[in-house]
GROMACS .gro file of C-alpha atoms in nm:
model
  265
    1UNK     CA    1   1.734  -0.384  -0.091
    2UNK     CA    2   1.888  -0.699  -0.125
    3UNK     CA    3   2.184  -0.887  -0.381
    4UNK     CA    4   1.856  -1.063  -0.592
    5UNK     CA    5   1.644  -0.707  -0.608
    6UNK     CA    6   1.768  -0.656  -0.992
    7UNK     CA    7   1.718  -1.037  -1.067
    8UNK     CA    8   1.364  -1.017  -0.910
    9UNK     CA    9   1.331  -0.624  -1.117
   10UNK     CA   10   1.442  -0.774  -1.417
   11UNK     CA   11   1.205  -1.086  -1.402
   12UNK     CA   12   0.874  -0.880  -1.377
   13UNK     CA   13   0.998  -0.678  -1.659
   14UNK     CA   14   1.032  -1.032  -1.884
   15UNK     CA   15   0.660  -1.095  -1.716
   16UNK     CA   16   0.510  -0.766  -1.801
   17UNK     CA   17   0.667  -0.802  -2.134
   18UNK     CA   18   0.534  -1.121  -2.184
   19UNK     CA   19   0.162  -1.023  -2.099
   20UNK     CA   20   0.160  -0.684  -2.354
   21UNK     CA   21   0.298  -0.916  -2.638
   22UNK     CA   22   0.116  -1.013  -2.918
   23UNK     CA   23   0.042  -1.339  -2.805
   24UNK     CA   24  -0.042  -1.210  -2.448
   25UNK     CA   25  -0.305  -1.127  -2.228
   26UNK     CA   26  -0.567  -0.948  -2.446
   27UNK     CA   27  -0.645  -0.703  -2.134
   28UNK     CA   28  -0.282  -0.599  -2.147
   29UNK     CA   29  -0.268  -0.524  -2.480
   30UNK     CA   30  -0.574  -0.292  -2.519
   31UNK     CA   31  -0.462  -0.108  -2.198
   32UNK     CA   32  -0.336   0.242  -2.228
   33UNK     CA   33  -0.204   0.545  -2.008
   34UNK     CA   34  -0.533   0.706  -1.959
   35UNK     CA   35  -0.764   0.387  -1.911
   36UNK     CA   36  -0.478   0.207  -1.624
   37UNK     CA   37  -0.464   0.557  -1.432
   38UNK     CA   38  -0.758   0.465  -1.191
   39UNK     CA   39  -0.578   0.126  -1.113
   40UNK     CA   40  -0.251   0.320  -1.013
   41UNK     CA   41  -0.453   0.564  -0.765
   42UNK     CA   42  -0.658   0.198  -0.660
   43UNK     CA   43  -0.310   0.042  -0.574
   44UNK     CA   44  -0.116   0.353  -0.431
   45UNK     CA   45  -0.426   0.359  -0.219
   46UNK     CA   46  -0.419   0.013  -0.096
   47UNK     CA   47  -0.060   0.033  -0.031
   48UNK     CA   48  -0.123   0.313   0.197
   49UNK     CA   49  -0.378   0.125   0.393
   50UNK     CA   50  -0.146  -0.174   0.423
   51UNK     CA   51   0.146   0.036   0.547
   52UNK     CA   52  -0.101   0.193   0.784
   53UNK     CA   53  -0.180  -0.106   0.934
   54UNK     CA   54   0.200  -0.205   0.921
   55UNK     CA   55   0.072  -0.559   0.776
   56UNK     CA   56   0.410  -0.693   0.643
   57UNK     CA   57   0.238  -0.975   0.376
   58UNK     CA   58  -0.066  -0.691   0.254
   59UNK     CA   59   0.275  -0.411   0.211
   60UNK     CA   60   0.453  -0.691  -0.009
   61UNK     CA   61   0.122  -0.790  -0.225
   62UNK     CA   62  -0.027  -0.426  -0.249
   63UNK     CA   63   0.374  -0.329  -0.344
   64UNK     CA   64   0.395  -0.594  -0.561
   65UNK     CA   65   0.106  -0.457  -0.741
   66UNK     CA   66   0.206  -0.098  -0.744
   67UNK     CA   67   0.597  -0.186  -0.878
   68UNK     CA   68   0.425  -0.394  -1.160
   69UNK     CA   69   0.141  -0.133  -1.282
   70UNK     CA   70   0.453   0.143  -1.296
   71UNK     CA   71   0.645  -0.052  -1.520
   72UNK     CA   72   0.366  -0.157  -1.670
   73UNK     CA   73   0.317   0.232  -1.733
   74UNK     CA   74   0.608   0.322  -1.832
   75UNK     CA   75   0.610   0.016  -2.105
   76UNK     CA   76   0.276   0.150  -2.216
   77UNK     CA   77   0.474   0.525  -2.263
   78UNK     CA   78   0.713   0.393  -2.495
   79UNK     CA   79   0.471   0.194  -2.669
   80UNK     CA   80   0.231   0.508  -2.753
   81UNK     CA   81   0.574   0.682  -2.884
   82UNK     CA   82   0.650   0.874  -2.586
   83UNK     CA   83   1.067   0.903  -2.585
   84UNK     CA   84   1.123   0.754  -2.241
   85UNK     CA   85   1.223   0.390  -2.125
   86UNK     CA   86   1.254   0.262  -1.797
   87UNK     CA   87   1.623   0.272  -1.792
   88UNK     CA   88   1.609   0.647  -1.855
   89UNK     CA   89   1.354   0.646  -1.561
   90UNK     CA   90   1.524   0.469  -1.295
   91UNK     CA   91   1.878   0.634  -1.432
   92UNK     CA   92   1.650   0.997  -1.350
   93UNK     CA   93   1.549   0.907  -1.049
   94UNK     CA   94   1.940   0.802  -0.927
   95UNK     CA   95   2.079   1.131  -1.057
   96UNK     CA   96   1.828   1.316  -0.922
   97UNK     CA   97   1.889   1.184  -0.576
   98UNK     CA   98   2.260   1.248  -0.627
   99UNK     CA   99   2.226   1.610  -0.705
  100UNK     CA  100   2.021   1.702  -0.402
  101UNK     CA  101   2.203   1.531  -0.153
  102UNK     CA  102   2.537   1.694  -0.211
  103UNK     CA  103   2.585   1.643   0.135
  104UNK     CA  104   2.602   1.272   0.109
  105UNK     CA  105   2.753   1.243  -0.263
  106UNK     CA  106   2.962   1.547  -0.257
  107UNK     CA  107   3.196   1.795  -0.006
  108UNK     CA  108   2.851   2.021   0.119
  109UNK     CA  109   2.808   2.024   0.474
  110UNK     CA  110   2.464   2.040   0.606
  111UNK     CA  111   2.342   2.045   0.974
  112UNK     CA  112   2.092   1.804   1.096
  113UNK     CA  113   1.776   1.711   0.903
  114UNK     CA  114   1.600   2.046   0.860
  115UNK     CA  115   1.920   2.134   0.637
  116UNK     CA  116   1.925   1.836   0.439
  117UNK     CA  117   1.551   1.962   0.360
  118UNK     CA  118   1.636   2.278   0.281
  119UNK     CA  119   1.912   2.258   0.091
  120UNK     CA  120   1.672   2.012  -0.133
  121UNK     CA  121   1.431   2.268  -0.174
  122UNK     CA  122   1.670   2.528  -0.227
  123UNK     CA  123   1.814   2.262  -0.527
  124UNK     CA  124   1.468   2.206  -0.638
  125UNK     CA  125   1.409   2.517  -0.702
  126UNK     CA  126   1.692   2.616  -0.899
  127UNK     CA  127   1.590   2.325  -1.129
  128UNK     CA  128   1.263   2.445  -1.161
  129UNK     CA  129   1.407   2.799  -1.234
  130UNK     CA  130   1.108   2.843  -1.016
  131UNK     CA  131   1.087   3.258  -0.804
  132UNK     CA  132   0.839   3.105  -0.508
  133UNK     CA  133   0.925   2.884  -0.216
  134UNK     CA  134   0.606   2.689  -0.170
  135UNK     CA  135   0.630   2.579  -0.566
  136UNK     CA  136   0.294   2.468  -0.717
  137UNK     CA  137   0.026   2.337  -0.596
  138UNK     CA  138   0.008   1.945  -0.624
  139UNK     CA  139  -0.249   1.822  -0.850
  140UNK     CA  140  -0.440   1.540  -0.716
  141UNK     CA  141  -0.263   1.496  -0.394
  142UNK     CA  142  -0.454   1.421  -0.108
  143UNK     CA  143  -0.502   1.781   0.094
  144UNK     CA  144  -0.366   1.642   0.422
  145UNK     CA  145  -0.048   1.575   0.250
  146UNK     CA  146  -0.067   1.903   0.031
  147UNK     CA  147  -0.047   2.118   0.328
  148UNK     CA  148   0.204   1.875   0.528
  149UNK     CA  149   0.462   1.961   0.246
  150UNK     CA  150   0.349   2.310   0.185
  151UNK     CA  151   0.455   2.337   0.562
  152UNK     CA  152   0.766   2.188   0.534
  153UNK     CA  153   0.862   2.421   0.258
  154UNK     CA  154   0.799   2.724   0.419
  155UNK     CA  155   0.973   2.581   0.713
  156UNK     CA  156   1.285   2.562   0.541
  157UNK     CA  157   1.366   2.916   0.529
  158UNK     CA  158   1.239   2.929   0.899
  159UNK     CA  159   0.859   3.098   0.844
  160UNK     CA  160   0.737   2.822   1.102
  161UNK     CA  161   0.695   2.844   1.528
  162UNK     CA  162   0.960   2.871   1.742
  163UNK     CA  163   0.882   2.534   1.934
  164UNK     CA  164   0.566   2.300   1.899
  165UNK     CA  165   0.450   2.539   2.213
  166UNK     CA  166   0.347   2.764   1.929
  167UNK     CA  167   0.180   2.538   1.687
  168UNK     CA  168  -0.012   2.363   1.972
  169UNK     CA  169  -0.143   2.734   2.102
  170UNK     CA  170  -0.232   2.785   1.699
  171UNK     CA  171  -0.423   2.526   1.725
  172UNK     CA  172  -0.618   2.583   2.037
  173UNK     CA  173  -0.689   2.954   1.858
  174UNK     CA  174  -0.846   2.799   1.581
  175UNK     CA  175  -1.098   2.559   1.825
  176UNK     CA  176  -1.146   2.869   2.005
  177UNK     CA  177  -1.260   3.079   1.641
  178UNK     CA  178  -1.409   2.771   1.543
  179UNK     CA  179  -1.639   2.738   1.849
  180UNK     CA  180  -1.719   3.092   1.783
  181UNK     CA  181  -1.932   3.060   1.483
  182UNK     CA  182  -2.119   2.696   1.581
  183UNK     CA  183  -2.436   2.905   1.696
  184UNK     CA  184  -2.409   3.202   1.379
  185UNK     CA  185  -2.690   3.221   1.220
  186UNK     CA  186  -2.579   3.494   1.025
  187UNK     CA  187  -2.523   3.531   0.610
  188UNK     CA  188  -2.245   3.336   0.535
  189UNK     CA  189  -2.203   3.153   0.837
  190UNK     CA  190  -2.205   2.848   0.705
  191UNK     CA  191  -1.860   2.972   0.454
  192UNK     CA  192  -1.740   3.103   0.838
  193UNK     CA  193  -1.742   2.791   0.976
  194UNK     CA  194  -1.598   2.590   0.645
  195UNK     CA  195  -1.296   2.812   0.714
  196UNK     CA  196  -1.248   2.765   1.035
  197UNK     CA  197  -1.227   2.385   1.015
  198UNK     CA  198  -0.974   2.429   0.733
  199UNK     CA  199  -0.785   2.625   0.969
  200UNK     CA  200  -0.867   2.359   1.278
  201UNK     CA  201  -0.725   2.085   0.996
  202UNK     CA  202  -0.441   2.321   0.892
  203UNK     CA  203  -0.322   2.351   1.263
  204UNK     CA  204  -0.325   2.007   1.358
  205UNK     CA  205  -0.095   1.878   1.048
  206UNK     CA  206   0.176   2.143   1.126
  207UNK     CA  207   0.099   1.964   1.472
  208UNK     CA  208   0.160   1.650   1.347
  209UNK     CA  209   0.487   1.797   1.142
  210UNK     CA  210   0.634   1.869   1.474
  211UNK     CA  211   0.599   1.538   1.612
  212UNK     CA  212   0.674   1.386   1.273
  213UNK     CA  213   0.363   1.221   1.187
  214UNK     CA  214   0.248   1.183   0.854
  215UNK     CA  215  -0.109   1.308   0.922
  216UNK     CA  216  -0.228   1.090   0.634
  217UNK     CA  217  -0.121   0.750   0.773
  218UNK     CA  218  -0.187   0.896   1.119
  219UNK     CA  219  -0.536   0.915   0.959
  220UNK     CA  220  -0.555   0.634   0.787
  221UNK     CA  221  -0.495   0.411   1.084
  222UNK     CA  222  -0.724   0.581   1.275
  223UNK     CA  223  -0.994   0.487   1.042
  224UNK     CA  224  -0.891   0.140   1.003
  225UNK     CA  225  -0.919   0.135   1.407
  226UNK     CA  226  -1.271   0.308   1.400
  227UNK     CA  227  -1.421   0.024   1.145
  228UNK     CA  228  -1.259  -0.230   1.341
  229UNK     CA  229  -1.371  -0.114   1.666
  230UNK     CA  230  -1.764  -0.043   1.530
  231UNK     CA  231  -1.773  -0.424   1.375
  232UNK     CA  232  -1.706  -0.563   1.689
  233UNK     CA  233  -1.993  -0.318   1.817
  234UNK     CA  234  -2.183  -0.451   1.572
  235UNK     CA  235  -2.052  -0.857   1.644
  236UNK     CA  236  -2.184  -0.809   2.005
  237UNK     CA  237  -2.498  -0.668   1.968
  238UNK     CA  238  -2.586  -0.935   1.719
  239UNK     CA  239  -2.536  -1.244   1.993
  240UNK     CA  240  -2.785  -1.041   2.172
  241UNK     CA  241  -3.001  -1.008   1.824
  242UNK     CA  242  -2.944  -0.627   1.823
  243UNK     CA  243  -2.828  -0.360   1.544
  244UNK     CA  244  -2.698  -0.042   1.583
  245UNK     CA  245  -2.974   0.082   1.463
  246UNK     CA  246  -3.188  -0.043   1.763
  247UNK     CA  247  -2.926   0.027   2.048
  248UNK     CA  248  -2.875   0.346   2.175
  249UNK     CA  249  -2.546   0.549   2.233
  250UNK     CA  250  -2.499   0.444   2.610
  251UNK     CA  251  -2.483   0.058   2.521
  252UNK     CA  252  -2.277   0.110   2.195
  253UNK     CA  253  -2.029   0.352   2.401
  254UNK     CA  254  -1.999   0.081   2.677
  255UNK     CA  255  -1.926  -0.215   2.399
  256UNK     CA  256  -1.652   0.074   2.192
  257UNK     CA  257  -1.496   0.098   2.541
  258UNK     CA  258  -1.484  -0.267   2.550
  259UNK     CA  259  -1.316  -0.272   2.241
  260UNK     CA  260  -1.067  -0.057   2.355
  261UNK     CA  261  -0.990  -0.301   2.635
  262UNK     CA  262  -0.926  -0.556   2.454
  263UNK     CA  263  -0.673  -0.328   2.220
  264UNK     CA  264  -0.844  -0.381   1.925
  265UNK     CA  265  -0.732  -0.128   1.640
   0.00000   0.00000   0.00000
């Protein structure tokens, strides 16, 4: 954050303002809550994919874009009578912060990172006047991320491996039972094998929480490599007036490998 952050806050509030007014933009003014929800997924989406692909200019556009449609939310709250403002939002958000890091804003001691997480849940829940560790279940959030945090919960009152020894051998297990039912032919295989990948998927993000990946960007990127690695398949075999389509595997694993070479991602 820099010194001109609230001057630069304050002048897309005067812009977002300006475009719901009466004499605004007539798309602003019909929008509501409901109808601007698949733009905030669209943009939270996009940001992702930009901090993926850590591209610095996409981050500030697709940022840009996701600051302005929140307080472009929150403006649309308060103008279908709902009793909140973004002062009261942003004010939340600071206490909030506050009162779960007494460790930094008050005389707690903690020890290392996994007790600055744990005391947060432990606050969290106390808010919540909630009796379970794990909380609810996240509508809407992307199931990578769903069980990355459901693992870090239970975590942090120690129901997790020893060492990443023990999640890596977790996960071999779950190839192993995995590999298991590829040839049953039995009733209900097919709900067999469905399990076991959710189990093969489980494993690897508590993998990934060891190493402290977010398996989601982790992800991300490495779909953003894939398509950029199959259109340059797909740019070579066209100066040779080919498609995938009428290659075969052996030439299009030769030009991936290529692609590789070259360190495109």
């Amino acid at each position: 954050m820099t010194d001109d952050s609230p001057r630069a806050l304050g002048r897309l509030l005067e812009t977002c303002r300006r475009l719901m007014a009466d004499d605004g933009c007539p798309w602003d003014r019909e929008q509501t809550l409901e109808t601007i929800t698949p733009y905030l997924q669209e943009e939270l989406h996009e940001t992702l994919d930009a901090i993926a692909a850590l591209d610095a200019p996409s981050m500030a556009e697709e940022m840009g874009d996701l600051f302005y449609l929140l307080v472009f939310a929150a403006a649309l709250a308060q103008k279908q009578g709902l009793p909140l403002d973004l002062a009261t939002i942003l004010d939340g958000a600071s206490e909030k912060l506050i009162r779960r890091h007494p460790h930094v804003f008050g005389q707690v001691a903690v020890t290392g990172t996994a007790g600055a997480v744990a005391q947060w849940e432990e606050i969290k829940k106390s808010e919540s006047n909630s009796t379970t560790t794990l909380g609810k279940r996240p509508a809407g959030l992307a199931a990578l991320t769903t069980a990355y945090r459901i693992q870090e919960k239970a975590a942090a009152v120690r129901f997790e491996w020893v060492d990443i020894r023990g999640a890596l051998a977790k996960l071999r297990e779950e190839i192993d039972e995995l590999e298991a039912t590829l040839d049953d032919t039995t009733p209900g295989a097919d709900h067999r094998r469905q399990d076991e990948v959710g189990d093969v998927l489980y494993s690897v993000v508590n993998l990934a929480r060891y190493v402290r990946v977010d398996p989601e960007l982790a992800l991300r990127g490495t779909i953003t490599k894939f398509m950029n690695r199959f259109r340059f398949i797909e740019d070579e075999l066209a100066r040779i007036g080919k498609t995938p389509s009428t290659s075969d595997l052996i030439e299009m694993d030769a030009l991936w490998n290529e692609a590789k070479r070259r360190g495109i991602r």
